[in-house]
Short mmCIF file of C-alpha atoms and ligand atoms in Angstrom, two decimals:
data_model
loop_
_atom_site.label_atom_id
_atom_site.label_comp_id
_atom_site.label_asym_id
_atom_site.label_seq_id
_atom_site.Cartn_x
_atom_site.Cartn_y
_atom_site.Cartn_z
CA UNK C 1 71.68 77.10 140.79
CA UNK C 2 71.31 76.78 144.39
CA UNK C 3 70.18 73.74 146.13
CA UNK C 4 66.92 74.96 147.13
CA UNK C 5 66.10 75.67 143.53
CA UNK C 6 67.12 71.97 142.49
CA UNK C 7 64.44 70.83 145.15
CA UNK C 8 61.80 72.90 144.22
CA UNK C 9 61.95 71.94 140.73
CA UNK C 10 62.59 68.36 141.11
CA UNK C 11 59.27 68.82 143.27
CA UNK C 12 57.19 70.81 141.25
CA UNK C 13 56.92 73.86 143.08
CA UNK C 14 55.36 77.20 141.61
CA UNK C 15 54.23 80.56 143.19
CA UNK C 16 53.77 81.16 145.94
CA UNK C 17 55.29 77.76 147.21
CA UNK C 18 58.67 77.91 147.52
CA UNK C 19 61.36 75.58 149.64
CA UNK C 20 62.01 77.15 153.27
CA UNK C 21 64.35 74.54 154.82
CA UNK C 22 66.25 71.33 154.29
CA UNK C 23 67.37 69.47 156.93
CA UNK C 24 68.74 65.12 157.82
CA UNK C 25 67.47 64.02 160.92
CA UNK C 26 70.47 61.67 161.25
CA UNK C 27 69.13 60.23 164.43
CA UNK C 28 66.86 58.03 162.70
CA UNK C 29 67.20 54.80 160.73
CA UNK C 30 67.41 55.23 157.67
CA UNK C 31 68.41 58.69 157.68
CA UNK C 32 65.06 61.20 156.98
CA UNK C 33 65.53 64.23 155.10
CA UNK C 34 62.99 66.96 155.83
CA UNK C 35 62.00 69.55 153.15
CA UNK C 36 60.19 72.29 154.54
CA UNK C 37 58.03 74.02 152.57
CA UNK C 38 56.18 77.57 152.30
CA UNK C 39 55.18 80.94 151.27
CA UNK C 40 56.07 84.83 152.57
CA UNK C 41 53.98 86.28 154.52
CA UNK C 42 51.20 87.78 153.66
CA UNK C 43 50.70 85.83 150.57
CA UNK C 44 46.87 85.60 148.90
CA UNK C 45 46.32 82.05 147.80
CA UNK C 46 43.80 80.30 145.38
CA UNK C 47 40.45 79.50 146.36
CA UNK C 48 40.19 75.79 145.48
CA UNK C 49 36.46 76.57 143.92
CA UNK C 50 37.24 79.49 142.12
CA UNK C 51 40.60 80.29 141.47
CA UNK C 52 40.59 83.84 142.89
CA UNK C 53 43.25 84.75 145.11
CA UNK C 54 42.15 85.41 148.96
CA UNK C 55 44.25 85.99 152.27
CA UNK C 56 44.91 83.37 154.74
CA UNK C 57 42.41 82.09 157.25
CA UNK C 58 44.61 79.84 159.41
CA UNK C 59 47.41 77.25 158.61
CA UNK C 60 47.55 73.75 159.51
CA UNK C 61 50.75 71.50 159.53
CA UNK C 62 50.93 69.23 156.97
CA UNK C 63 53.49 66.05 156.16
CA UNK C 64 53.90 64.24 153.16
CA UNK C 65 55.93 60.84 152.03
CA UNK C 66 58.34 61.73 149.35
CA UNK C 67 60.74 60.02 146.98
CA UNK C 68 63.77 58.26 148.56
CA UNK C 69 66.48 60.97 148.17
CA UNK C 70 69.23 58.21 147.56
CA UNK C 71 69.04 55.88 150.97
CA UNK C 72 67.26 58.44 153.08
CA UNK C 73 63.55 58.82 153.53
CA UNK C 74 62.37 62.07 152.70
CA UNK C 75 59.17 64.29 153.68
CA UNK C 76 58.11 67.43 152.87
CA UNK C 77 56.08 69.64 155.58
CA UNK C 78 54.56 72.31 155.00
CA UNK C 79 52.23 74.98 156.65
CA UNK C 80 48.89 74.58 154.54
CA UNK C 81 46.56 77.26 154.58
CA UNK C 82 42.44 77.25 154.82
CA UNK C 83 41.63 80.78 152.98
CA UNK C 84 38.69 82.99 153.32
CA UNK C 85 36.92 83.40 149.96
CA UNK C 86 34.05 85.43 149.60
CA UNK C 87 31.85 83.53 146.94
CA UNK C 88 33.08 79.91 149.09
CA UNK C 89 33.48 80.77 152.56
CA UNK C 90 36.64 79.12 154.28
CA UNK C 91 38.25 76.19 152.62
CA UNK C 92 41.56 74.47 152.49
CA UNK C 93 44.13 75.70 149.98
CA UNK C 94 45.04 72.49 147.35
CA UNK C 95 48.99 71.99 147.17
CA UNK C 96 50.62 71.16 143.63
CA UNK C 97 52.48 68.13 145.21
CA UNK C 98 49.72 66.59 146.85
CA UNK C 99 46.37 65.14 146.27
CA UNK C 100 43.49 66.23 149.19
CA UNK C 101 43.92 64.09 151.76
CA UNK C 102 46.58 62.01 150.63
CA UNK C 103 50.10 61.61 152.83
CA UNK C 104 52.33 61.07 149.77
CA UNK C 105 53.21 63.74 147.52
CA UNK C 106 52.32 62.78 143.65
CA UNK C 107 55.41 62.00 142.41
CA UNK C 108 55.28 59.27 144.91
CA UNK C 109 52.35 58.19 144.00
CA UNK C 110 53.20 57.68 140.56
CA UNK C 111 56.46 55.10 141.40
CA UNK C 112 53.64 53.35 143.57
CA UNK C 113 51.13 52.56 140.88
CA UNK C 114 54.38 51.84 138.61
CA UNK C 115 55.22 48.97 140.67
CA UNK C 116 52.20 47.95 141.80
CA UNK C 117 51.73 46.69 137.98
CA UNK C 118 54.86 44.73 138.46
CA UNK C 119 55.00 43.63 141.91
CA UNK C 120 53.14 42.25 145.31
CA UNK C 121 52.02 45.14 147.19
CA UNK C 122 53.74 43.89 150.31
CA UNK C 123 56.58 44.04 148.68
CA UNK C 124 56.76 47.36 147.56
CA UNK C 125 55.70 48.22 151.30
CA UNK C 126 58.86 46.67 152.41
CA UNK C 127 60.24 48.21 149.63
CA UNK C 128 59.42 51.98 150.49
CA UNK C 129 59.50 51.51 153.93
CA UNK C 130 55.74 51.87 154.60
CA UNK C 131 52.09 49.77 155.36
CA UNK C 132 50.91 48.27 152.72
CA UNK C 133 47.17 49.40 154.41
CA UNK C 134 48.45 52.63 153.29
CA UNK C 135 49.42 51.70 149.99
CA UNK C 136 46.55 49.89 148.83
CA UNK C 137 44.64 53.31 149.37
CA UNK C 138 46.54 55.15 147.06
CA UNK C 139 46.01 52.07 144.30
CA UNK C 140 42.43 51.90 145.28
CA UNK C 141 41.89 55.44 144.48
CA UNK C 142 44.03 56.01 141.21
CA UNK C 143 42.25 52.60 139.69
CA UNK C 144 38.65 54.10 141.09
CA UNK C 145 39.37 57.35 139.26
CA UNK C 146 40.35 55.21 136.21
CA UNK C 147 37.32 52.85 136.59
CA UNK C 148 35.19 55.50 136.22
CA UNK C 149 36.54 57.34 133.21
CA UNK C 150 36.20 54.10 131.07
CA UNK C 151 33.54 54.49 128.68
CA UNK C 152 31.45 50.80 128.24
CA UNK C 153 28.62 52.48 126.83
CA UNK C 154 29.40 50.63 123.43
CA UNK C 155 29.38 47.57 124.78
CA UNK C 156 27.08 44.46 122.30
CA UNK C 157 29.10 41.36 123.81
CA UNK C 158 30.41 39.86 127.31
CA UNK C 159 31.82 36.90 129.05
CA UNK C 160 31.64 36.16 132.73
CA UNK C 161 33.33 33.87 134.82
CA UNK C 162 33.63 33.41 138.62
CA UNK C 163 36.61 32.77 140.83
CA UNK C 164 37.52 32.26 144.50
CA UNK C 165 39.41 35.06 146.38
CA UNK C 166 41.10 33.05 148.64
CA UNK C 167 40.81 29.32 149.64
CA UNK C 168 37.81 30.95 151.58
CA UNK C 169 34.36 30.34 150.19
CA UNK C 170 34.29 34.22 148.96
CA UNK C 171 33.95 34.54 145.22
CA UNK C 172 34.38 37.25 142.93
CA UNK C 173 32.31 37.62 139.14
CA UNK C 174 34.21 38.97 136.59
CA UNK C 175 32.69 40.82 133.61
CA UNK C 176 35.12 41.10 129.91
CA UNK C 177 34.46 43.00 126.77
CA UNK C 178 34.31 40.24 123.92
CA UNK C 179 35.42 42.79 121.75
CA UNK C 180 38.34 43.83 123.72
CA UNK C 181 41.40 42.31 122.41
CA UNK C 182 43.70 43.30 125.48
CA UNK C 183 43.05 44.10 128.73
CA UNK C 184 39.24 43.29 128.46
CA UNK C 185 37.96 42.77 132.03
CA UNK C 186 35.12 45.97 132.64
CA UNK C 187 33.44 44.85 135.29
CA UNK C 188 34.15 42.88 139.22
CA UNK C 189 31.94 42.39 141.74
CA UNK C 190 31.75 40.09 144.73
CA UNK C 191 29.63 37.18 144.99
CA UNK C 192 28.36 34.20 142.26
CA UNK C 193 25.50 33.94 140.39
CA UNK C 194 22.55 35.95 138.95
CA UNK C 195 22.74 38.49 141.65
CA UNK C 196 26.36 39.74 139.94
CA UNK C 197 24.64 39.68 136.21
CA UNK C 198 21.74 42.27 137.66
CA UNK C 199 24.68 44.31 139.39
CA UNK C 200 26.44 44.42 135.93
CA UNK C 201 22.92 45.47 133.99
CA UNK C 202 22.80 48.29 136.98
CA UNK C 203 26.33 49.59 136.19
CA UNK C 204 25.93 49.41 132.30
CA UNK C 205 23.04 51.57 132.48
CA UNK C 206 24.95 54.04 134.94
CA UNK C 207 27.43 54.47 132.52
CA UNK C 208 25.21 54.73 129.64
CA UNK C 209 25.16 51.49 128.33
CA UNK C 210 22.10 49.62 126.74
CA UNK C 211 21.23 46.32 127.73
CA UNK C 212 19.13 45.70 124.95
CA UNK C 213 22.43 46.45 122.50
CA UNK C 214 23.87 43.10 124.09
CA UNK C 215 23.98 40.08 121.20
CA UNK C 216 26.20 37.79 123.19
CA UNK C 217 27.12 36.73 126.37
CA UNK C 218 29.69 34.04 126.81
CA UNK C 219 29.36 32.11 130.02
CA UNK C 220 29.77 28.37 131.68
CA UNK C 221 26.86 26.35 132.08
CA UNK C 222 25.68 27.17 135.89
CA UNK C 223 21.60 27.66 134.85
CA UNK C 224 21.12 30.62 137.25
CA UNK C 225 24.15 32.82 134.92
CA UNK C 226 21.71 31.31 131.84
CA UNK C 227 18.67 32.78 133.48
CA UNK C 228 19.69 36.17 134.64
CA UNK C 229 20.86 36.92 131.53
CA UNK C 230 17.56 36.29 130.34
CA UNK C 231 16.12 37.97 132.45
CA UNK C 232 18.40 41.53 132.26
CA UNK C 233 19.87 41.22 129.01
CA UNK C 234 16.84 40.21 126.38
CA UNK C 235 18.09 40.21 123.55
CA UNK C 236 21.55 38.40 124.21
CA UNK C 237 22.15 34.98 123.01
CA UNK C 238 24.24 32.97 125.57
CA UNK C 239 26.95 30.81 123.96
CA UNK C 240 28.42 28.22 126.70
CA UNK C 241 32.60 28.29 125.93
CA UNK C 242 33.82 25.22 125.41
CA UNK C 243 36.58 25.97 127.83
CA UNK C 244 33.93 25.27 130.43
CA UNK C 245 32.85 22.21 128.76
CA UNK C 246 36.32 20.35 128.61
CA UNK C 247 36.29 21.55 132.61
CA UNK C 248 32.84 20.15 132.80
CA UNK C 249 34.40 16.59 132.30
CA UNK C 250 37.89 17.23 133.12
CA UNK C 251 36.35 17.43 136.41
CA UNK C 252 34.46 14.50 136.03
CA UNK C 253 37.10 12.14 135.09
CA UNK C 254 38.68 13.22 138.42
CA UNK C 255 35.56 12.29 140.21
CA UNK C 256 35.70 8.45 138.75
CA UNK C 257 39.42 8.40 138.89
CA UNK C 258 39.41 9.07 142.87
CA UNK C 259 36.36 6.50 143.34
CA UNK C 260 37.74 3.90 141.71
CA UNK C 261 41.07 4.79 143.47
CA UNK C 262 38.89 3.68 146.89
CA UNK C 263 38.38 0.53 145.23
CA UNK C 264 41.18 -0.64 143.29
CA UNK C 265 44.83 0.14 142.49
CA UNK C 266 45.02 2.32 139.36
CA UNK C 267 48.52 2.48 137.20
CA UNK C 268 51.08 4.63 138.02
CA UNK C 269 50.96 8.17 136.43
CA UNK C 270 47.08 8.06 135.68
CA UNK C 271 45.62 10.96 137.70
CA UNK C 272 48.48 13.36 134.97
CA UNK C 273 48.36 11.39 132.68
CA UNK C 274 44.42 11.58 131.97
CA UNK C 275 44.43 15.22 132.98
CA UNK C 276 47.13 15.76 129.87
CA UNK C 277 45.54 13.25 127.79
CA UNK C 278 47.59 11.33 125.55
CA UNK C 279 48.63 14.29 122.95
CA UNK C 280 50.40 16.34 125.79
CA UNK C 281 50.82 13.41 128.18
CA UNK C 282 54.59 14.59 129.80
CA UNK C 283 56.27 11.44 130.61
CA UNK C 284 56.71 8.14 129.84
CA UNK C 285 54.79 7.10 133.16
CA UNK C 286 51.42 9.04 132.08
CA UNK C 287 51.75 7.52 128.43
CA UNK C 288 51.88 4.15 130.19
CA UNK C 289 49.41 4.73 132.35
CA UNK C 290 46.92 5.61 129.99
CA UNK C 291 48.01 2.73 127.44
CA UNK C 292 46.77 0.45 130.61
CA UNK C 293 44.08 2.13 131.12
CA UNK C 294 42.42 1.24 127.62
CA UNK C 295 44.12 -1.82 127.68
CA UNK C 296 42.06 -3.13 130.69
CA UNK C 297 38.34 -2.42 131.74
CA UNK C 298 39.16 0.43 134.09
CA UNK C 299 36.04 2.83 135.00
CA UNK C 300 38.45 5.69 135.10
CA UNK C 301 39.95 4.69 130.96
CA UNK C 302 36.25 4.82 129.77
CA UNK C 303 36.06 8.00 131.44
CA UNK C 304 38.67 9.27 129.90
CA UNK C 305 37.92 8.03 126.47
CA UNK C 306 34.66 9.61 126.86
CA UNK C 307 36.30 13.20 127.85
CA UNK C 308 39.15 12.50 124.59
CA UNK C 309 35.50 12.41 122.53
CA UNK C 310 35.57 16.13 122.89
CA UNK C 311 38.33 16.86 121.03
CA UNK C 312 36.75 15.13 117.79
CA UNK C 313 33.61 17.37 118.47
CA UNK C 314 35.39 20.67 118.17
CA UNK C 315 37.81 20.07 115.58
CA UNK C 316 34.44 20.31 113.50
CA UNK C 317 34.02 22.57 110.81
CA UNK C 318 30.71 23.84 110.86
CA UNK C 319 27.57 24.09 112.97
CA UNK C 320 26.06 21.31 111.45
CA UNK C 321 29.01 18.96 111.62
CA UNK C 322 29.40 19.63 115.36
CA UNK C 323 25.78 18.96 116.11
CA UNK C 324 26.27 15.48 114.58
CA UNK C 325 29.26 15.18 116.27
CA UNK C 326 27.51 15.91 119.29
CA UNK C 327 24.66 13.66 118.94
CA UNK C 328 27.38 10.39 118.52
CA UNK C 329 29.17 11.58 121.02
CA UNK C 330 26.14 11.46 123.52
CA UNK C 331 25.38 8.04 122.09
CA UNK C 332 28.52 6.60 122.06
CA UNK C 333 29.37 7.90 125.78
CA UNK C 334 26.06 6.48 127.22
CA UNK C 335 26.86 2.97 125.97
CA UNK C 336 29.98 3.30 127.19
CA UNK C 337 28.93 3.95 130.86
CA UNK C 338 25.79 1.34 131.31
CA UNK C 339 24.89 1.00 134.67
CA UNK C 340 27.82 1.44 135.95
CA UNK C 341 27.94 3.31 138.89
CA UNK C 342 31.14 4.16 139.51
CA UNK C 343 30.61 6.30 136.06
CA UNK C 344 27.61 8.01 137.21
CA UNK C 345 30.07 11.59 137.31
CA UNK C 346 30.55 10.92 133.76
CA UNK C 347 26.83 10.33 133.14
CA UNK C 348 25.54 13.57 135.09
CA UNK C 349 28.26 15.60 132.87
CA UNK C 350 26.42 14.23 130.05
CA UNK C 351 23.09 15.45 131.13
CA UNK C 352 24.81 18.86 131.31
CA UNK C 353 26.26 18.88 128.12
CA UNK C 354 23.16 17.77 126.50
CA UNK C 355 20.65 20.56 128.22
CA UNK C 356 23.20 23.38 127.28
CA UNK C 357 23.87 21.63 123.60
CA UNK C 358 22.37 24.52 121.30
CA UNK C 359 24.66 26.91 124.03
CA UNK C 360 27.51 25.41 123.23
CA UNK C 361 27.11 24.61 119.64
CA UNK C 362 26.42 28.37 119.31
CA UNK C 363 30.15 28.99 119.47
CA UNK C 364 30.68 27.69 115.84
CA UNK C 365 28.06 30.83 114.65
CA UNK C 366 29.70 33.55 117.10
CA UNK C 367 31.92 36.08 115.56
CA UNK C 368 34.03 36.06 118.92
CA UNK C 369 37.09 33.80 120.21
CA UNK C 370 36.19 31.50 122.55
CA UNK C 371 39.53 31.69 123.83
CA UNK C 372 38.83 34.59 126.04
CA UNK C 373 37.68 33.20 129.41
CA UNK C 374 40.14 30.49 129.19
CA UNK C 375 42.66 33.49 129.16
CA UNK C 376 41.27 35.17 132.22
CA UNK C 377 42.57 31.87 134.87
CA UNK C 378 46.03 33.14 134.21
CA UNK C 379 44.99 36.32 135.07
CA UNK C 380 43.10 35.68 138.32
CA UNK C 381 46.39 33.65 139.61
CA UNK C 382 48.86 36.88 138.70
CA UNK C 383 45.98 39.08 140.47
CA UNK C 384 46.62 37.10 143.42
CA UNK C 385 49.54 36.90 143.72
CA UNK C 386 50.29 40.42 142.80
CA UNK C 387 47.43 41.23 146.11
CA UNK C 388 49.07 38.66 148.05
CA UNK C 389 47.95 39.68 151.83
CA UNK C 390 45.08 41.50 150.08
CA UNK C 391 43.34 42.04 153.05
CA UNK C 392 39.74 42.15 151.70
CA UNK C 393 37.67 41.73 148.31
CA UNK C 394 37.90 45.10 147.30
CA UNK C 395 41.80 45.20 147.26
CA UNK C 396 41.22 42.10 145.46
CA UNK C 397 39.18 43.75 142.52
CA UNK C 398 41.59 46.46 142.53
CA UNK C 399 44.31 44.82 141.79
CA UNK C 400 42.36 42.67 139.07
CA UNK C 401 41.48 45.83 137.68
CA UNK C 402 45.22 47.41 137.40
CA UNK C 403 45.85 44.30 135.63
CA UNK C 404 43.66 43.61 133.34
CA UNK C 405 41.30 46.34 132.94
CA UNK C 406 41.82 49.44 130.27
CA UNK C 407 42.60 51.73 132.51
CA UNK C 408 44.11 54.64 130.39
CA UNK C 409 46.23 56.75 131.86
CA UNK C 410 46.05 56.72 135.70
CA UNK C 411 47.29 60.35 136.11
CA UNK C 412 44.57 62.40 134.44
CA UNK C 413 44.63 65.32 136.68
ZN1 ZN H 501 36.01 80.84 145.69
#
């Protein structure tokens, strides 16, 4: 077999494309091999419409990023013609190695989105010896492509949540399949709030999904998700996970803690060892810590004995149970805090907890884990990481998308 016919079928090549040239260009750094590529003359070529064969027009030069061939970068050029088709008029001829419009051949394309699952983009732009600029449009377009062949029209429960993109004030919403057991997340869009839930009813009914078929949504407790769910999905009940409630005084507790922090010394190892809580509390300092804080009348230990309360309230069995559970809880914790106002965090969680009650109590009647949006924080960190130097938003989505999204096979030609 001679060498040209080991390129040409390492790259694919079929009538009339055959390889013309090879030649290193050892002047450069790393060394760049250059593969040209072509047909005889005279050769009729497919119109991209139609398929029937027509003569040349004119030829353009093309150049496309290959595979490493061992160190050396490698390109392929070719001489790409625009053909004259009588149904079509004049159009340019599609290459086998190539997407339209793209400046890396396929193959290359494909060890791109390979990594991309595994690695930081910048990286693999070091990596290949290119811009990542130029990279993230090649894994904006194959997860596009992928986006839009996923089929949602099924779809009777979600969950939302919202993160930050950066430490910037931009936020993204993200939208997950409650019956999705991997790889759930459907739906991204920038922004917070009721806006993103209208944006998601919009896209739903694009791609031919009811939003009267929706039973449950699963969200935190900010009232304007509540209401524009409402509002666009009418017959979904909304069921508050209790993920967000534990947050809802986690963050709290934090609020006393650093208060009381202005005003008095608090023992070693509390700001852990109350975010733990005594069950996973790490080392001997937080157990200590919180051991002190019962011991004595610290603001920040009735805090925290309030927030332990929750634990008793979901280890409940049934609806019922949890709803009395719930009511002794809400009595118990507003003795507990008085007047005082250095607990007035812990009393406005309260108020939270006790407007979104049936929400949250709904859990213990929904067919679907509540473990779900818990799940997604994990997610969000490896997404940015993975997009470190993302650039914008939209690379952003993208990448939380390749991650965690049911994206099939990315290659569908
Ligand atoms: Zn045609």
């Amino acid at each position: 077999m001679r060498t040209e016919d080991i390129f040409a079928l390492g790259l694919g090549l079929a009538q009339p494309w055959k390889l013309l040239n090879q030649r290193l260009d050892t002047e450069k750094i790393p060394h760049e091999l250059h593969l040209e590529i072509g047909a005889d003359r005279g050769t009729g070529y497919p119109c991209p419409r139609c398929g029937k064969t027509c003569k040349a027009h004119d030829f353009q030069d093309f150049t496309w990023r290959h595979l490493n061939f061992f160190q050396h970068h490698c390109y392929l050029t070719g001489r790409v013609p625009r053909i004259e088709c009588p149904e079509h008029g004049i159009r340019r001829v599609e290459v086998p190695w190539a997407r339209p419009g793209s400046n890396f051949t396929l193959l290359f394309e494909q060890v791109v989105m390979t990594l991309a699952r595994e690695m930081p983009v910048a990286t693999i732009a070091d990596f290949v010896g290119t811009t990542d600029k130029r990279l993230w449009r090649v894994i904006n377009h194959y997860v596009a492509e992928a986006m839009q062949r996923l089929d949602i029209s099924g779809l009777e429960a979600f969950g939302l949540d919202e993160t930050a993109c950066k430490r910037g004030h931009r936020y993204v919403t993200i939208f997950i399949d409650l019956d999705r057991e991997e790889r759930p997340v459907i739906f991204v869009t920038e922004g917070k709030g009721k806006e993103t839930v209208r944006r998601f009813r919009d896209h739903l009914l694009v791609k031919g999904g009811q939003p009267e078929r929706v039973l449950e949504v699963v969200s935190d407790m900010s009232g304007s998700f509540v209401a524009a769910v409402g509002e666009h999905f009418p017959k979904a009940e909304v069921t508050v996970d209790w993920f967000h409630v534990v947050q809802l005084f986690t963050k709290a507790v934090e609020e006393v803690r650093k208060a009381e922090a202005r005003e008095r010394a608090l023992p070693k190892g509390t700001r852990w060892g109350v975010l733990k809580g005594r069950e996973t509390a790490k080392t001997q300092t937080q157990a200590e810590a919180l051991q002190e804080l019962e011991g004595e009348a610290f603001a920040t230990g009735i805090a925290y004995r309030i927030k332990e309360q929750l634990r008793w309230i979901r280890r409940a069995e049934t609806g019922q149970a949890a709803k009395w559970r719930a009511t002794n809880f809400l009595n118990y914790a507003r003795e507990q805090i008085g007047c005082e106002p250095l607990l007035s965090p812990m009393a406005k969680a309260l108020r939270s907890f006790e407007k979104h009650l049936d929400r949250i109590l709904f859990r213990w009647r929904s067919w679907h884990t509540n473990a779900r949006l818990e799940g997604l924080n994990g997610l969000f960190q490896a997404a940015r990481a993975r997009a470190r130097g993302y650039r914008n938003v939209a690379n952003f989505i993208t990448m939380i998308y390749l991650i965690a999204a049911p994206l099939g096979d990315l290659f569908v030609m």
